[in-house]
Amino acid sequence: MAEPSVCVIAQGSKEVLLGESRYRYEPSQYLLATVELPTIRRILEASKERPFLSLRLELAPTLVDEVMVEAGHASPRDHADVRAIAVSPLDANLLEAFVRLMRLLDAPTEARVLLPLITREIIYRLLVGEQGGRLRHLALQGGYTPHIARAVNRIRRDFDQPLCIENLARELGMSVSGLHHHFKAVTALSPLQFQKRLRLQEARRLMLDEDLDAASAAYRVGYRDASHFNREYKSLFGVPPMRDVQRLREEATAFPHQ
């Protein structure tokens, strides 16, 4: 899950897949995610000589609210549909703030005082930058954000249970068509696709971390038909479940942690 956060890269490059969209970024760019989303991420450039180095800073919505008020940025009043993830150029001011943030790793005493201040500065730089509108719409209680955030939390909490779109829309006070439209505008996925992605990624984790077979993992995440699970798993990851897990384990063995 991509939590609300801003990510920067010091060395290497990375790609994030959300639905049918791909977001690649490198040291000259940053990625902003403002809603928890089930993404597939892969590192594109890394080697023993030049390892991948990156930083992810979580963005607490309440802190974003505070900085917005102090900066005089009003909550958006329109209902614009804003995708919850994007990549933008990393300007000099934002880069300099991240460098000062990293230097605090070597100064824990200073970090207690300066970390909150630099974090607020980074949020301010984001608000006045290219993705300010995205941050205002999705980290605040404005537009359709509260409804979609509640829908995301509801599906995440009960991802292994049957999903009734009509009941979810009624809970949120939205029409079924309105829920579909705004959910997909923010997450790039329909509610059912979102749930399926959560199920398949959790099944993959269970097979890797808990050594479950495909049928047991499928049952744990809500599938009652193993063949249906196998088809959807292959559609997302490209290969059947156990072959995928075997490949991942072989890759992990080939590139052990140093």
CSV table of C-alpha atoms in Angstrom, one decimal:
chain,number,residue,atom,x,y,z
A,1,MET,CA,0.0,0.0,0.0
A,2,ALA,CA,1.3,3.5,-1.0
A,3,GLU,CA,0.5,5.6,2.1
A,4,PRO,CA,0.1,9.4,1.9
A,5,SER,CA,3.7,10.4,1.5
A,6,VAL,CA,6.3,12.2,-0.7
A,7,CYS,CA,9.2,10.2,-2.1
A,8,VAL,CA,12.5,11.3,-3.4
A,9,ILE,CA,15.4,9.4,-4.9
A,10,ALA,CA,19.1,10.1,-4.3
A,11,GLN,CA,20.4,7.4,-6.6
A,12,GLY,CA,18.7,5.0,-9.1
A,13,SER,CA,15.2,5.1,-10.4
A,14,LYS,CA,11.8,3.5,-9.6
A,15,GLU,CA,8.5,2.8,-11.2
A,16,VAL,CA,5.1,2.7,-9.6
A,17,LEU,CA,2.2,0.9,-11.3
A,18,LEU,CA,-1.4,2.0,-10.4
A,19,GLY,CA,-4.1,0.5,-12.5
A,20,GLU,CA,-3.1,1.0,-16.1
A,21,SER,CA,-0.9,4.0,-15.2
A,22,ARG,CA,2.9,3.9,-14.7
A,23,TYR,CA,4.8,6.5,-12.8
A,24,ARG,CA,8.6,6.5,-13.2
A,25,TYR,CA,10.8,8.9,-11.2
A,26,GLU,CA,14.5,9.5,-10.5
A,27,PRO,CA,16.7,12.0,-8.6
A,28,SER,CA,15.4,15.0,-10.5
A,29,GLN,CA,11.8,14.2,-9.6
A,30,TYR,CA,9.5,13.4,-6.6
A,31,LEU,CA,6.4,11.3,-6.3
A,32,LEU,CA,3.5,12.4,-4.2
A,33,ALA,CA,0.8,10.0,-3.0
A,34,THR,CA,-2.2,11.4,-1.1
A,35,VAL,CA,-4.5,8.4,-0.6
A,36,GLU,CA,-3.6,4.8,0.5
A,37,LEU,CA,-3.4,2.8,-2.7
A,38,PRO,CA,-2.5,-0.7,-3.7
A,39,THR,CA,0.4,-0.2,-6.0
A,40,ILE,CA,3.1,-2.4,-7.6
A,41,ARG,CA,6.5,-0.9,-7.2
A,42,ARG,CA,9.8,-1.9,-8.8
A,43,ILE,CA,13.3,-0.5,-8.7
A,44,LEU,CA,14.6,0.0,-12.3
A,45,GLU,CA,18.2,1.1,-11.6
A,46,ALA,CA,20.4,-0.4,-8.9
A,47,SER,CA,23.7,-2.2,-8.6
A,48,LYS,CA,26.2,-3.2,-6.0
A,49,GLU,CA,28.4,-0.3,-7.0
A,50,ARG,CA,25.5,2.2,-7.2
A,51,PRO,CA,22.7,0.9,-4.9
A,52,PHE,CA,19.2,2.4,-4.9
A,53,LEU,CA,18.9,5.2,-2.3
A,54,SER,CA,15.6,6.9,-1.5
A,55,LEU,CA,13.6,8.7,1.2
A,56,ARG,CA,9.9,8.5,1.9
A,57,LEU,CA,8.3,11.1,4.2
A,58,GLU,CA,4.8,10.3,5.4
A,59,LEU,CA,2.3,13.2,5.3
A,60,ALA,CA,-0.1,13.4,8.2
A,61,PRO,CA,-3.4,15.0,6.9
A,62,THR,CA,-3.7,17.0,10.2
A,63,LEU,CA,-0.3,18.5,9.7
A,64,VAL,CA,-1.0,19.4,6.1
A,65,ASP,CA,-4.2,21.1,7.4
A,66,GLU,CA,-2.2,23.1,9.9
A,67,VAL,CA,0.4,24.3,7.3
A,68,MET,CA,-2.4,25.2,4.9
A,69,VAL,CA,-4.1,27.4,7.4
A,70,GLU,CA,-0.8,29.1,8.4
A,71,ALA,CA,0.1,29.7,4.7
A,72,GLY,CA,-3.4,31.0,3.9
A,73,HIS,CA,-4.3,28.3,1.5
A,74,ALA,CA,-8.1,27.7,1.5
A,75,SER,CA,-9.7,24.3,1.2
A,76,PRO,CA,-10.8,23.8,-2.4
A,77,ARG,CA,-14.6,24.4,-2.8
A,78,ASP,CA,-15.1,22.6,-6.1
A,79,HIS,CA,-15.5,18.9,-6.6
A,80,ALA,CA,-12.6,18.4,-9.0
A,81,ASP,CA,-11.4,14.9,-9.7
A,82,VAL,CA,-7.7,14.7,-8.8
A,83,ARG,CA,-5.6,11.5,-9.2
A,84,ALA,CA,-4.1,10.5,-5.9
A,85,ILE,CA,-0.6,10.0,-7.2
A,86,ALA,CA,1.7,11.9,-9.6
A,87,VAL,CA,5.4,12.7,-10.4
A,88,SER,CA,6.8,16.2,-10.6
A,89,PRO,CA,10.2,17.9,-11.1
A,90,LEU,CA,12.1,18.4,-7.9
A,91,ASP,CA,13.0,22.1,-7.6
A,92,ALA,CA,16.0,23.5,-5.7
A,93,ASN,CA,14.1,24.7,-2.6
A,94,LEU,CA,12.4,21.3,-2.1
A,95,LEU,CA,15.6,19.4,-2.7
A,96,GLU,CA,17.5,21.6,-0.2
A,97,ALA,CA,14.9,20.9,2.5
A,98,PHE,CA,15.2,17.2,1.9
A,99,VAL,CA,19.0,17.4,2.2
A,100,ARG,CA,18.7,19.2,5.5
A,101,LEU,CA,16.2,16.5,6.6
A,102,MET,CA,18.7,13.7,5.8
A,103,ARG,CA,21.5,15.5,7.7
A,104,LEU,CA,19.4,15.1,10.9
A,105,LEU,CA,20.2,11.4,10.8
A,106,ASP,CA,23.7,12.3,12.1
A,107,ALA,CA,22.3,14.8,14.6
A,108,PRO,CA,19.6,13.1,16.8
A,109,THR,CA,19.7,15.9,19.4
A,110,GLU,CA,19.0,18.5,16.8
A,111,ALA,CA,16.4,16.3,15.1
A,112,ARG,CA,14.0,16.6,18.1
A,113,VAL,CA,13.7,20.3,17.4
A,114,LEU,CA,14.4,20.6,13.7
A,115,LEU,CA,12.6,17.6,12.3
A,116,PRO,CA,9.1,19.0,12.8
A,117,LEU,CA,10.2,22.4,11.4
A,118,ILE,CA,11.7,20.9,8.2
A,119,THR,CA,8.7,18.6,7.7
A,120,ARG,CA,6.4,21.6,7.8
A,121,GLU,CA,8.7,23.4,5.3
A,122,ILE,CA,8.6,20.4,2.9
A,123,ILE,CA,4.8,20.4,3.1
A,124,TYR,CA,4.7,24.1,2.5
A,125,ARG,CA,7.0,23.7,-0.6
A,126,LEU,CA,4.7,21.0,-1.9
A,127,LEU,CA,1.6,23.2,-1.4
A,128,VAL,CA,3.1,26.1,-3.3
A,129,GLY,CA,4.5,23.8,-6.0
A,130,GLU,CA,3.2,22.0,-9.0
A,131,GLN,CA,1.2,19.4,-6.9
A,132,GLY,CA,-0.3,21.9,-4.5
A,133,GLY,CA,-3.7,21.4,-5.8
A,134,ARG,CA,-3.5,17.6,-5.5
A,135,LEU,CA,-2.3,17.9,-1.9
A,136,ARG,CA,-5.1,20.4,-1.0
A,137,HIS,CA,-7.9,18.3,-2.6
A,138,LEU,CA,-6.8,15.0,-1.2
A,139,ALA,CA,-5.2,15.6,2.2
A,140,LEU,CA,-8.0,18.0,3.3
A,141,GLN,CA,-11.7,17.6,4.0
A,142,GLY,CA,-12.6,19.1,0.7
A,143,GLY,CA,-14.2,18.0,-2.6
A,144,TYR,CA,-15.0,14.3,-2.7
A,145,THR,CA,-11.9,13.3,-0.7
A,146,PRO,CA,-13.7,12.4,2.5
A,147,HIS,CA,-16.1,10.1,0.7
A,148,ILE,CA,-13.4,8.3,-1.3
A,149,ALA,CA,-11.1,8.1,1.7
A,150,ARG,CA,-13.9,6.4,3.7
A,151,ALA,CA,-14.6,4.1,0.8
A,152,VAL,CA,-10.9,3.1,0.6
A,153,ASN,CA,-10.7,2.5,4.4
A,154,ARG,CA,-13.9,0.4,4.3
A,155,ILE,CA,-12.6,-1.8,1.4
A,156,ARG,CA,-9.2,-2.2,3.0
A,157,ARG,CA,-10.7,-3.2,6.3
A,158,ASP,CA,-13.1,-5.8,4.8
A,159,PHE,CA,-11.2,-6.7,1.7
A,160,ASP,CA,-11.8,-10.5,2.3
A,161,GLN,CA,-15.5,-10.0,2.5
A,162,PRO,CA,-18.0,-9.8,-0.4
A,163,LEU,CA,-18.3,-6.2,-1.6
A,164,CYS,CA,-21.8,-4.7,-2.3
A,165,ILE,CA,-21.3,-1.5,-4.2
A,166,GLU,CA,-25.0,-0.4,-3.6
A,167,ASN,CA,-24.5,-0.7,0.2
A,168,LEU,CA,-21.2,1.1,0.1
A,169,ALA,CA,-22.7,4.0,-2.0
A,170,ARG,CA,-25.6,4.2,0.5
A,171,GLU,CA,-23.3,4.4,3.5
A,172,LEU,CA,-21.4,7.2,1.8
A,173,GLY,CA,-24.5,9.1,0.7
A,174,MET,CA,-23.5,8.8,-2.9
A,175,SER,CA,-25.1,7.3,-6.0
A,176,VAL,CA,-23.6,4.1,-7.4
A,177,SER,CA,-22.5,5.9,-10.6
A,178,GLY,CA,-21.1,8.8,-8.6
A,179,LEU,CA,-19.1,6.4,-6.4
A,180,HIS,CA,-17.7,4.6,-9.4
A,181,HIS,CA,-16.7,7.9,-11.2
A,182,HIS,CA,-15.0,9.6,-8.3
A,183,PHE,CA,-13.4,6.5,-6.9
A,184,LYS,CA,-11.8,5.7,-10.2
A,185,ALA,CA,-10.8,9.4,-10.7
A,186,VAL,CA,-8.8,9.3,-7.5
A,187,THR,CA,-7.5,5.8,-7.4
A,188,ALA,CA,-7.4,4.8,-11.1
A,189,LEU,CA,-9.3,1.7,-10.2
A,190,SER,CA,-13.0,0.8,-9.7
A,191,PRO,CA,-14.0,-0.3,-6.2
A,192,LEU,CA,-14.1,-3.9,-7.3
A,193,GLN,CA,-10.7,-3.7,-9.0
A,194,PHE,CA,-9.3,-2.0,-5.9
A,195,GLN,CA,-10.6,-4.9,-3.7
A,196,LYS,CA,-9.2,-7.5,-6.2
A,197,ARG,CA,-5.8,-5.8,-6.1
A,198,LEU,CA,-5.7,-5.9,-2.3
A,199,ARG,CA,-6.7,-9.5,-2.3
A,200,LEU,CA,-4.1,-10.6,-4.8
A,201,GLN,CA,-1.3,-8.7,-3.2
A,202,GLU,CA,-2.2,-10.0,0.3
A,203,ALA,CA,-2.3,-13.6,-1.2
A,204,ARG,CA,1.2,-13.0,-2.7
A,205,ARG,CA,2.4,-11.9,0.7
A,206,LEU,CA,0.9,-14.9,2.5
A,207,MET,CA,2.5,-17.4,0.1
A,208,LEU,CA,5.9,-15.7,0.4
A,209,ASP,CA,5.9,-14.9,4.2
A,210,GLU,CA,3.8,-17.7,5.6
A,211,ASP,CA,4.6,-20.4,3.0
A,212,LEU,CA,0.9,-21.0,2.2
A,213,ASP,CA,-0.1,-22.9,-0.9
A,214,ALA,CA,-2.1,-21.0,-3.6
A,215,ALA,CA,-5.5,-22.6,-2.5
A,216,SER,CA,-5.0,-21.7,1.2
A,217,ALA,CA,-3.9,-18.1,0.4
A,218,ALA,CA,-6.8,-17.7,-2.0
A,219,TYR,CA,-9.3,-18.8,0.7
A,220,ARG,CA,-7.7,-16.5,3.3
A,221,VAL,CA,-8.2,-13.4,1.2
A,222,GLY,CA,-11.8,-14.2,0.2
A,223,TYR,CA,-11.7,-16.4,-2.9
A,224,ARG,CA,-13.9,-19.5,-2.9
A,225,ASP,CA,-12.9,-20.7,-6.3
A,226,ALA,CA,-9.2,-21.6,-6.7
A,227,SER,CA,-9.3,-21.6,-10.5
A,228,HIS,CA,-10.8,-18.1,-10.5
A,229,PHE,CA,-8.0,-17.0,-8.1
A,230,ASN,CA,-5.4,-18.5,-10.4
A,231,ARG,CA,-6.8,-16.7,-13.5
A,232,GLU,CA,-6.9,-13.3,-11.7
A,233,TYR,CA,-3.5,-13.7,-10.2
A,234,LYS,CA,-1.9,-14.5,-13.5
A,235,SER,CA,-3.7,-11.6,-15.1
A,236,LEU,CA,-2.1,-9.2,-12.5
A,237,PHE,CA,1.3,-10.7,-12.0
A,238,GLY,CA,1.9,-12.4,-15.4
A,239,VAL,CA,2.4,-15.9,-14.2
A,240,PRO,CA,0.5,-18.5,-12.0
A,241,PRO,CA,0.8,-18.1,-8.2
A,242,MET,CA,3.3,-20.8,-7.3
A,243,ARG,CA,5.5,-20.0,-10.3
A,244,ASP,CA,5.5,-16.3,-9.3
A,245,VAL,CA,6.5,-17.1,-5.7
A,246,GLN,CA,9.2,-19.5,-6.8
A,247,ARG,CA,10.6,-16.8,-9.1
A,248,LEU,CA,10.6,-14.2,-6.4
A,249,ARG,CA,12.4,-16.5,-4.0
A,250,GLU,CA,15.0,-17.3,-6.6
A,251,GLU,CA,15.6,-13.6,-7.2
A,252,ALA,CA,15.9,-13.0,-3.4
A,253,THR,CA,18.5,-15.9,-3.3
A,254,ALA,CA,20.4,-14.5,-6.2
A,255,PHE,CA,20.6,-11.0,-4.7
A,256,PRO,CA,21.1,-11.5,-0.9
A,257,HIS,CA,21.2,-8.6,1.5
A,258,GLN,CA,24.7,-7.4,2.1
